[in-house]
Coordinates of C-alpha atoms (C1' of nucleotides) in Angstrom, one line a residue:
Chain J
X1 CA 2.8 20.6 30.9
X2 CA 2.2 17.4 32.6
X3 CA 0.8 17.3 36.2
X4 CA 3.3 16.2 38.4
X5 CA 3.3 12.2 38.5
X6 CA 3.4 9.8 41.8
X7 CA 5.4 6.6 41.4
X8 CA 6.5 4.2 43.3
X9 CA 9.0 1.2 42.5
X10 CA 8.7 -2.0 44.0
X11 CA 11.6 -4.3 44.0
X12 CA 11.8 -7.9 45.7
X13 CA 14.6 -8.1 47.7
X14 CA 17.3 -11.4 46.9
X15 CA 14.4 -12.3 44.5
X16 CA 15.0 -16.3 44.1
X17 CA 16.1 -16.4 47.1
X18 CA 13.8 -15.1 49.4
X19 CA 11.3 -17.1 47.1
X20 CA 12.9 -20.3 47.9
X21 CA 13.0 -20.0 51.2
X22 CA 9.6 -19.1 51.6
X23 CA 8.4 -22.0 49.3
X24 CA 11.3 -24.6 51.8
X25 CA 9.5 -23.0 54.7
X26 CA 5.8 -23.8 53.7
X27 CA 6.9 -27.1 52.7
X28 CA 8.5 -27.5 55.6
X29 CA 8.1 -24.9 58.9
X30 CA 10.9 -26.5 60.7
X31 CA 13.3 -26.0 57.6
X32 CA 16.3 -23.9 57.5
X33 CA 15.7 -20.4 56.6
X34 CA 18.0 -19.9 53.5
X35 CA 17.8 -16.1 54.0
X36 CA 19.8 -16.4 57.8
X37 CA 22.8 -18.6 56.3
X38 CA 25.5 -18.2 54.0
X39 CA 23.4 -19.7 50.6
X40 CA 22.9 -18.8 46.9
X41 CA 20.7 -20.1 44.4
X42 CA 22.6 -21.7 41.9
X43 CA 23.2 -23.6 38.6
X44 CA 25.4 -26.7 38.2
X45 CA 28.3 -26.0 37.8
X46 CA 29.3 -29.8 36.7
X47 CA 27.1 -28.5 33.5
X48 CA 29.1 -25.4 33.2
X49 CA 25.7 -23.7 34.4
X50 CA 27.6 -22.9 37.6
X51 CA 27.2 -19.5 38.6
X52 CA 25.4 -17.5 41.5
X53 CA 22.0 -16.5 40.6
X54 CA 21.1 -15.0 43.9
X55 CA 22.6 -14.8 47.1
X56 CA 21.8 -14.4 50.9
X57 CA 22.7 -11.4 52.8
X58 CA 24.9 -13.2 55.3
X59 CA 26.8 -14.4 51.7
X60 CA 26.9 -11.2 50.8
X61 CA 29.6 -10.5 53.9
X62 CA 31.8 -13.4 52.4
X63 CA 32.2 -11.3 49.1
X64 CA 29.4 -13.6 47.3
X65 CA 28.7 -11.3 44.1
X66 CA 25.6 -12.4 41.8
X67 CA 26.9 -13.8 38.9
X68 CA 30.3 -15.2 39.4
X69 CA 31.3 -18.5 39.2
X70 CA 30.2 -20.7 42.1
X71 CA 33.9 -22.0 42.2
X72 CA 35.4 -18.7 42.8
X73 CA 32.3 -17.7 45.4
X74 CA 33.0 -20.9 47.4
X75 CA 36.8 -20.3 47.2
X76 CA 35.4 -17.0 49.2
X77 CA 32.6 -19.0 51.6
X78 CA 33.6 -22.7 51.7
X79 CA 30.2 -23.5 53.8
X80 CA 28.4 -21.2 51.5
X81 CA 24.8 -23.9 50.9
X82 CA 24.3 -23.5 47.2
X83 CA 20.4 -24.9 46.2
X84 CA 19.4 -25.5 42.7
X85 CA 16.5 -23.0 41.2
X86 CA 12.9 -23.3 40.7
X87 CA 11.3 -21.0 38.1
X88 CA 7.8 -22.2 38.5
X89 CA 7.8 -20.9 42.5
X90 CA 9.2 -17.5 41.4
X91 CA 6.8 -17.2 38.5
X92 CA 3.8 -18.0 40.8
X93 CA 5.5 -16.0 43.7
X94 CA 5.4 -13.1 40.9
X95 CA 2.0 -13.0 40.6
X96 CA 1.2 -13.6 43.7
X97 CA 3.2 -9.9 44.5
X98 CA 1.3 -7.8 41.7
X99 CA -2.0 -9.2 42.9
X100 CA -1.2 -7.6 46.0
X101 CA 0.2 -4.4 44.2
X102 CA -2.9 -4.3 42.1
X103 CA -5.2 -2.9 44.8
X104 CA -3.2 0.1 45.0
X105 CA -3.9 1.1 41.2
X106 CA -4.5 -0.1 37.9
X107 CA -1.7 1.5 36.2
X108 CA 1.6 -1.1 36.9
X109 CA 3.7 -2.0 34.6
X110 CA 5.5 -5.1 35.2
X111 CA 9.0 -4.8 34.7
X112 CA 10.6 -7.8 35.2
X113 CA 9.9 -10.9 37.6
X114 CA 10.8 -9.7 40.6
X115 CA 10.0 -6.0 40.1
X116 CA 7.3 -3.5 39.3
X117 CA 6.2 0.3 38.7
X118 CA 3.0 1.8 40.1
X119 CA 1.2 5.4 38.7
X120 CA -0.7 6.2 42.2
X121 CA -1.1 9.8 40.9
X122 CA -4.8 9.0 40.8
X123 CA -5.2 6.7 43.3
X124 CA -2.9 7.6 46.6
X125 CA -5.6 9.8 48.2
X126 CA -7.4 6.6 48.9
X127 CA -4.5 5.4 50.9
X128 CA -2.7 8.0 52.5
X129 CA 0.5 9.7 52.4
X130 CA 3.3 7.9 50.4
X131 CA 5.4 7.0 53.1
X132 CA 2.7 6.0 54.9
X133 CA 1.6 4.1 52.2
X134 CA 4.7 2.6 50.7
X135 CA 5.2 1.7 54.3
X136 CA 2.1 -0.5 54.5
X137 CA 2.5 -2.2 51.5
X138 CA 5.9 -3.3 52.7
X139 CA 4.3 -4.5 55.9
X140 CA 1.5 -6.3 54.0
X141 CA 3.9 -8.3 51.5
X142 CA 6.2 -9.2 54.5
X143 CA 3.1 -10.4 56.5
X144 CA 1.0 -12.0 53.9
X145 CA 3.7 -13.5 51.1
X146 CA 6.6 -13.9 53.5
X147 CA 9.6 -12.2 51.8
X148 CA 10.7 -8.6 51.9
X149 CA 10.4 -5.6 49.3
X150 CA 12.1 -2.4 48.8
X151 CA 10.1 0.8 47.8
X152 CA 11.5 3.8 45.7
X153 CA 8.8 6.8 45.7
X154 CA 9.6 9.7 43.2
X155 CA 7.5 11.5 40.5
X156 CA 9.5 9.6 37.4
X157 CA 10.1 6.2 36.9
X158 CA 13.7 6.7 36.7
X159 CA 14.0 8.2 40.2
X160 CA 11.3 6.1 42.2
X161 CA 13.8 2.8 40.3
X162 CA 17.3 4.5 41.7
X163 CA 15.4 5.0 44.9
X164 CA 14.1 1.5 45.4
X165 CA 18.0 0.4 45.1
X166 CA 19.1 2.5 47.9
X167 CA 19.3 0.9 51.3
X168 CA 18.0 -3.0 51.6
X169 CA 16.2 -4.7 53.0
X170 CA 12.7 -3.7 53.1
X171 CA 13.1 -0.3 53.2
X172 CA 11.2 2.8 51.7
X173 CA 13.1 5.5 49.8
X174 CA 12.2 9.1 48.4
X175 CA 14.0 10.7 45.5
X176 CA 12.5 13.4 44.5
X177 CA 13.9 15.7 42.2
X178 CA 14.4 18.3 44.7
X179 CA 16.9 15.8 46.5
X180 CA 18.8 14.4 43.6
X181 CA 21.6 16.7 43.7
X182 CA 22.1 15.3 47.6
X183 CA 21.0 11.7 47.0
X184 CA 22.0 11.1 43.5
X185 CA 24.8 13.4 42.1
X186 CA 27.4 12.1 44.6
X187 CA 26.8 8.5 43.9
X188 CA 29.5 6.5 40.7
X189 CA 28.8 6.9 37.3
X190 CA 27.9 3.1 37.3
X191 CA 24.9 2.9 39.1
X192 CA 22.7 5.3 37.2
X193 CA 20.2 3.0 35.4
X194 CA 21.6 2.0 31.8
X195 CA 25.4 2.9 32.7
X196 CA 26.9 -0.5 32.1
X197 CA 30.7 -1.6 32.2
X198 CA 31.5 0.0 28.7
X199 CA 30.1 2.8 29.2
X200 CA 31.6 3.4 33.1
X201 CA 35.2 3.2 30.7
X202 CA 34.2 6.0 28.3
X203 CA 32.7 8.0 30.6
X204 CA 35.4 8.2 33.1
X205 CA 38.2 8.5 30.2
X206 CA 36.2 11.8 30.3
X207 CA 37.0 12.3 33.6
X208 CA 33.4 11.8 34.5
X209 CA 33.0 10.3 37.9
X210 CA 30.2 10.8 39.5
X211 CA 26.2 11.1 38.3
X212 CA 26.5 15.0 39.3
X213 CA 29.6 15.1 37.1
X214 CA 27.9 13.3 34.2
X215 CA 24.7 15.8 34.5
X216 CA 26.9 18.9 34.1
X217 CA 29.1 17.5 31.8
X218 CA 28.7 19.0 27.8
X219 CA 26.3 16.9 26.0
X220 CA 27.7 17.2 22.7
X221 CA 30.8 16.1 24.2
X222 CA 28.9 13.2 25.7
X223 CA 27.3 12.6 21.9
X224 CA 30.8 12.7 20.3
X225 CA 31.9 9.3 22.6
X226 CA 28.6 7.5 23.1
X227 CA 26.4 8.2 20.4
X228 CA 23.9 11.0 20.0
X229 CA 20.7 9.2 21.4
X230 CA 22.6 7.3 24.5
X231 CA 24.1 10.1 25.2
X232 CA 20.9 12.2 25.7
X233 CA 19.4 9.6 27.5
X234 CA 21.8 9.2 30.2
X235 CA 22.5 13.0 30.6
X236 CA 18.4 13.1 30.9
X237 CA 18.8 10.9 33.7
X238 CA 21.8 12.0 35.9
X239 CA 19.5 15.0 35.7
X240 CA 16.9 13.4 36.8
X241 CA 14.8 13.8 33.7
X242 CA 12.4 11.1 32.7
X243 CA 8.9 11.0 31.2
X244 CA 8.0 8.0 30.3
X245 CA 4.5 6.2 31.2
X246 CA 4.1 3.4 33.7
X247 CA 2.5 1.2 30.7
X248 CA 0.8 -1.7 31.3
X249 CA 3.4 -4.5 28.8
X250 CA 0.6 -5.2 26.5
X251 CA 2.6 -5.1 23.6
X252 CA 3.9 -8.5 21.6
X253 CA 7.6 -10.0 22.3
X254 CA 10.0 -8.7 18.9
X255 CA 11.2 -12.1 19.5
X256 CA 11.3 -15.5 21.2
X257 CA 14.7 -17.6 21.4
X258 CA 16.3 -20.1 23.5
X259 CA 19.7 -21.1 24.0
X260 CA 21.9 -22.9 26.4
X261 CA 25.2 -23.7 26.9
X262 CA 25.9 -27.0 26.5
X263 CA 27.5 -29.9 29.0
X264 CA 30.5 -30.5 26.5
X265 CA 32.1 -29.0 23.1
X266 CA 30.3 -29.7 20.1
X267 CA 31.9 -29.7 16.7
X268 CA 29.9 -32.5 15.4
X269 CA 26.8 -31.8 13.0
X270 CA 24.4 -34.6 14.1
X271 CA 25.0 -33.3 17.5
X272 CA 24.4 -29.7 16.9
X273 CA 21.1 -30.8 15.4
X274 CA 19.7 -32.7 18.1
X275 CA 20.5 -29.3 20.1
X276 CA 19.0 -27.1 17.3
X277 CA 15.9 -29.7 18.0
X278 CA 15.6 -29.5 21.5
X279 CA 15.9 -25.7 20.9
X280 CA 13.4 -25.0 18.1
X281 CA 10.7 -27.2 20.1
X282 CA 11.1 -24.6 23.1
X283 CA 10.7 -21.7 20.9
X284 CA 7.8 -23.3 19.0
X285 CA 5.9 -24.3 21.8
X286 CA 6.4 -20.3 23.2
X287 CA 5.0 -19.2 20.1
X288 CA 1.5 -20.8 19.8
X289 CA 1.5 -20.7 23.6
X290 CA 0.9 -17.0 22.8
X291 CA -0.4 -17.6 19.4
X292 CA 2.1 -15.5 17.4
X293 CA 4.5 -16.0 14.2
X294 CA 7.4 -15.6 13.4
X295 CA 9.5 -15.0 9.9
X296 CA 12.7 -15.2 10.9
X297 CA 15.1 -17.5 12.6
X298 CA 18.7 -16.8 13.6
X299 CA 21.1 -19.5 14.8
X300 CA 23.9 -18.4 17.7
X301 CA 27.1 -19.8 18.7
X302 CA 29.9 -19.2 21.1
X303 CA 32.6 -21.3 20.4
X304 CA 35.4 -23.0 23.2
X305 CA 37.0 -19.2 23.2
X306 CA 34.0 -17.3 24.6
X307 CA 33.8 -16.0 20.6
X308 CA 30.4 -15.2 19.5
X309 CA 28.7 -15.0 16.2
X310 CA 25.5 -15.7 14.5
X311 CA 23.8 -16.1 11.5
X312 CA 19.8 -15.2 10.3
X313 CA 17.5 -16.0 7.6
X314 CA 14.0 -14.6 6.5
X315 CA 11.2 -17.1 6.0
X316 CA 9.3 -17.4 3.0
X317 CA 6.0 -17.8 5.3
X318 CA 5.0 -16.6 9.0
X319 CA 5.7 -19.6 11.3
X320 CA 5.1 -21.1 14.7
X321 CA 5.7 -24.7 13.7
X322 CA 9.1 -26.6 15.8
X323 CA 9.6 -28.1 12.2
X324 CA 9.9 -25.1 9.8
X325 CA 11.7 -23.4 12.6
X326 CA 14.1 -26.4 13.5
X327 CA 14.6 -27.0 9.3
X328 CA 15.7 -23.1 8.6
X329 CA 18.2 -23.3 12.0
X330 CA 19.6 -26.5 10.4
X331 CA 20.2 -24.8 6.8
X332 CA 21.5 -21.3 8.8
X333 CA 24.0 -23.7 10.9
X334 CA 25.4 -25.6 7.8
X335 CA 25.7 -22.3 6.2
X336 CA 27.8 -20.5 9.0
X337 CA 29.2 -23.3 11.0
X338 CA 33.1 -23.8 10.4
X339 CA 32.7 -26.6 12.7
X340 CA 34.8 -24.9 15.4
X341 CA 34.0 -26.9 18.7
X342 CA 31.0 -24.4 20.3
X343 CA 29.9 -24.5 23.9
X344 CA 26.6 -22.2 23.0
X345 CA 24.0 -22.9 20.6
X346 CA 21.0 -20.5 20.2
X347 CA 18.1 -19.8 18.2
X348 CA 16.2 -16.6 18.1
X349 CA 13.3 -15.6 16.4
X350 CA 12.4 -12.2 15.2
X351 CA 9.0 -10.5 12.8
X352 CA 7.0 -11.7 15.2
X353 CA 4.0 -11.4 14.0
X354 CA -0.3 -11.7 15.5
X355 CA -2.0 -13.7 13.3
X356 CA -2.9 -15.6 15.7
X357 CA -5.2 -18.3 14.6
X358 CA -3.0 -21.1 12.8
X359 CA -3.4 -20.3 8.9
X360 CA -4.6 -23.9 7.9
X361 CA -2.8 -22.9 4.7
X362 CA -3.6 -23.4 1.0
X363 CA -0.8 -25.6 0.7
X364 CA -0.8 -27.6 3.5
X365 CA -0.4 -31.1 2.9
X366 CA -1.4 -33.9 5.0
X367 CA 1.5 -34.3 6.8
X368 CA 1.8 -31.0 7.4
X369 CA -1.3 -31.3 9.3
X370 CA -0.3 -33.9 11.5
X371 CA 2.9 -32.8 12.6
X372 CA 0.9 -29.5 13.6
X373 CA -1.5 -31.8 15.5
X374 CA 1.4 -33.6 16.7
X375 CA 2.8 -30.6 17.9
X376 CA -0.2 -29.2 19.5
X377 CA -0.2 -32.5 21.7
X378 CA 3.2 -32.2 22.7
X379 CA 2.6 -29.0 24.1
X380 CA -0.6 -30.3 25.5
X381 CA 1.1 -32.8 27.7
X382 CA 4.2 -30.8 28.4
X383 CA 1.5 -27.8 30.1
X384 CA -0.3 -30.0 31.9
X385 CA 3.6 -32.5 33.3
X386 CA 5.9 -29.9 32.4
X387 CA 9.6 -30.6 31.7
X388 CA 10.8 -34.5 29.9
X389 CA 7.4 -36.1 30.1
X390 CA 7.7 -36.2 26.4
X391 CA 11.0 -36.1 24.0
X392 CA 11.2 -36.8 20.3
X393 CA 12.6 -40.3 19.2
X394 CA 15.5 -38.9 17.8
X395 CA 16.2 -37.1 21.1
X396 CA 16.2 -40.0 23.1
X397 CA 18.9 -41.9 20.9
X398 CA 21.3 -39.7 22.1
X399 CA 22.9 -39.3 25.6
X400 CA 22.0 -35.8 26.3
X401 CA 24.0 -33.1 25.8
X402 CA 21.5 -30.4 27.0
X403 CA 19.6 -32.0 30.1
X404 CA 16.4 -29.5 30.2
X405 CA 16.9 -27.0 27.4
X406 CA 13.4 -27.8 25.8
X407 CA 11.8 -27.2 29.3
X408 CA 13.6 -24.2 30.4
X409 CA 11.5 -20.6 30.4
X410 CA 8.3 -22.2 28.7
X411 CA 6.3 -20.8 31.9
X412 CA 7.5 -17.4 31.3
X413 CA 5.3 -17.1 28.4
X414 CA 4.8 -13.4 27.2
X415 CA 7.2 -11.7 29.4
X416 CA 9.6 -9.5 29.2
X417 CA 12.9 -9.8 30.3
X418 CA 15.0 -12.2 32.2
X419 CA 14.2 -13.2 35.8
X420 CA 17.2 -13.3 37.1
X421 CA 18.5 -10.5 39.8
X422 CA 20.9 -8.5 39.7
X423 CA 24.0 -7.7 42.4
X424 CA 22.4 -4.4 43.2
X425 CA 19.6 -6.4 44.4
X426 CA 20.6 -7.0 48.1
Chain E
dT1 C1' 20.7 8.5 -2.1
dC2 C1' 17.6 6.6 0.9
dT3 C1' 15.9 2.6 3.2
dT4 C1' 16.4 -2.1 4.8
dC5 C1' 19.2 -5.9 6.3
dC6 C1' 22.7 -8.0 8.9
dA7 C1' 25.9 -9.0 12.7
dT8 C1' 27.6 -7.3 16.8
dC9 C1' 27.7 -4.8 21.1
dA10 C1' 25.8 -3.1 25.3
dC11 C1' 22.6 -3.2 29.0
dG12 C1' 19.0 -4.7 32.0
dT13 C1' 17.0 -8.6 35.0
Chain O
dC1 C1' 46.6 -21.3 37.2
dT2 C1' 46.6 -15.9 32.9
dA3 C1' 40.2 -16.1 31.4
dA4 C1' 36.0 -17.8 31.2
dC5 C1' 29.9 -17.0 33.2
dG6 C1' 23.5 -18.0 32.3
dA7 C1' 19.6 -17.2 29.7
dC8 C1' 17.1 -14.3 28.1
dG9 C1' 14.8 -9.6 25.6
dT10 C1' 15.6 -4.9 23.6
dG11 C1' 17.7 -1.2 21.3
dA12 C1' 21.7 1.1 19.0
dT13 C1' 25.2 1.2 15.6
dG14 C1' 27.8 0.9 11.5
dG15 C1' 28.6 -1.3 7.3
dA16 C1' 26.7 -3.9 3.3
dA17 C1' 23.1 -4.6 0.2
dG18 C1' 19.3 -3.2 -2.4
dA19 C1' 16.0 -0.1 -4.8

DNA sequence: TCTTCCATCACGT
DNA sequence: CTAACGACGTGATGGAAGA
């Protein structure tokens, strides 16, 4: 018996993009406005990093698809202006947008960088009528922060997030469930929320089409292909059916990694330990950033065939020091590592656990102690300069393999998620 | 036999 | 021109290992 709920899903339209072209436009007033052109937000490709992380509308037209390779999207728009990406502007253009969202109510729940859930059950008789008010707060986020939002209104957070991905640009959407069997039911199988590739192929080996199809369909049927939970889940939601709580993401990360694919092959050890290095330093410094342990570490690879694999190992002690966590990545990589030539190397790290405050342990020996310290200054200097400013001796021997692997995502500290849109996002 | 561990897959941004 | 593309975090799953 739950009271019926008032949601509303916010979602940033072209994301980095809009975002960069705000920040060029600051910077400059008399710049181009990336959002009118044929442009994407990029990574370099010369560092096998090259694919479309956002794209502009007028892209869009050529066939420009986020995530394919920037060779194949400027095979499709030769004069498409590709610009490198700048997470610190889209984290602080983040925050900048729940600030704003945060006088409408208390109850959001951050759901990724560029978009965001809003309980206004309690709070939209200060405001208005939802329309009214999604409305306004479209208006004010185009007026006051410069880019463009879409707004889903529903009374689940399922609904209010297919809503939000109707029509774009800055546009408000109802989906109520009184309207999903017009708005929702016709639409593919593959855009209902948590229908990926894999399971579009099972699904329609069933013969199931559409999201209507897939809500009448026989759920034990559906448990027999996908699995029994999955399979309730997504039947739940072609119907419509969701309950969860817009929930404030207190809770801790399960795990902090880092990985990168690398400029060249690797098959040498020495190598693949200056990586490891580079890697384990990120991941430590995300860790007493937000004052948690760890007590395990798992080492990943993809190899020059796209294969994957992966190896783990439980430490004997809770950990958030670079050292321990660069050592046990080390022994994990020796252990696994058939020295096949990899273009990936990862390390995640799982248990995470709160205990905060550093245990100046029993058996902590000197040096232990100053490579702490040490550590602690590193990550002193790299918050306040950010990126290179400092590198470890053995790091600088070596030309680099991985240019900014050590810097990459430390500003995303405790959240959850990826930042990077999606190709519904446009 | 019941739980936990491990590696992999799938999915989202 | 047979492929091919990033960097994350989370949850499910099925088989192996362990108690």
């Amino acid at each position: 018996m739950e009271r019926e709920r008032l949601i509303f899903h916010i979602d940033v339209n072209s994301a980095f993009l809009s975002w960069e072209s705000v920040d060029r436009l600051k910077k400059d007033p008399t710049a181009l406005d990336l959002r009118t052109i044929p442009s994407a937000v990029g990574g370099d490709a010369s560092k096998r990093h090259g694919i479309v992380l956002a794209k502009s509308t007028p892209a869009k037209r050529y066939g420009v698809t986020t995530g394919e390779p920037l060779a194949q999207a400027l095979k499709k728009c030769p004069h498409l202006m590709v610009v490198p990406s700048h997470f610190e502007i889209y984290v602080a253009s983040s925050r900048r947008l729940l600030k704003l969202l945060e006088e409408y109510t208390p109850d959001i729940e951050k759901f990724s960088i560029d978009e965001a859930f809003l309980d206004m059950t309690e709070t939209i008789h200060l405001f208005g009528e939802p329309l009214a008010v999604a409305d306004g707060i479209r208006r004010r986020v185009r007026e006051e922060l410069g880019f463009t939002v879409n707004v889903g209104i529903s009374s689940n957070k399922l609904l209010a997030k297919m809503a939000s991905d109707f029509e774009k640009p800055d546009r408000t959407h109802t989906l109520f469930p009184a309207e999903v069997p017009e708005k929702m039911w016709p639409l593919p199988i593959r855009e209902l929320f948590l229908v990926g590739g894999a399971a579009q192929k099972k699904l329609e080996s069933l013969g199931l089409h559409t999201i209507g199809e897939l809500a009448h369909s026989d759920p034990e049927l559906l448990a027999l292909h996908l699995g029994g939970k999955y399979a309730r889940l997504i039947h739940d939601y072609a119907n419509g059916l969701d309950s969860e709580p817009v929930a404030e993401r207190t809770a801790m990360n399960k795990g902090y990694g880092n990985r990168i694919t690398l400029s060249r092959d690797v098959s040498d050890m020495e190598e693949a330990r200056h990586v490891l290095l580079s890697l384990a330093e990120t991941v430590g410094a995300r860790l007493r950033a937000d004052h948690v342990l760890c007590n395990q570490v798992c080492v990943e690879l993809r190899d020059w065939r796209f294969h994957s694999s992966s190896h783990q190992g439980a430490l004997h002690f809770a950990t958030d020091s670079t050292s321990v966590i660069y050592e046990e990545a080390c022994r994990l990589l020796e252990e696994f590592w058939d020295r096949t030539p990899v273009r990936l190397i990862g390390i995640r790290t799982g248990k995470i656990s709160d205990h905060g405050f550093v245990q100046m342990s029993l058996f902590e020996t000197e040096q232990d102690r100053k490579r702490l310290e040490m550590e602690k200054a590193v990550d002193a200097i790299r918050s306040r300069f950010g990126t290179d400013s400092v590198k470890r001796a053995s790091f600088l021997a070596k030309d680099s393999l991985v240019d900014h692997a050590a810097s990459k995502h430390k500003h995303l500290g405790n959240q959850k998620g990826d930042p990077h849109e999606t190709d519904t996002d446009l």
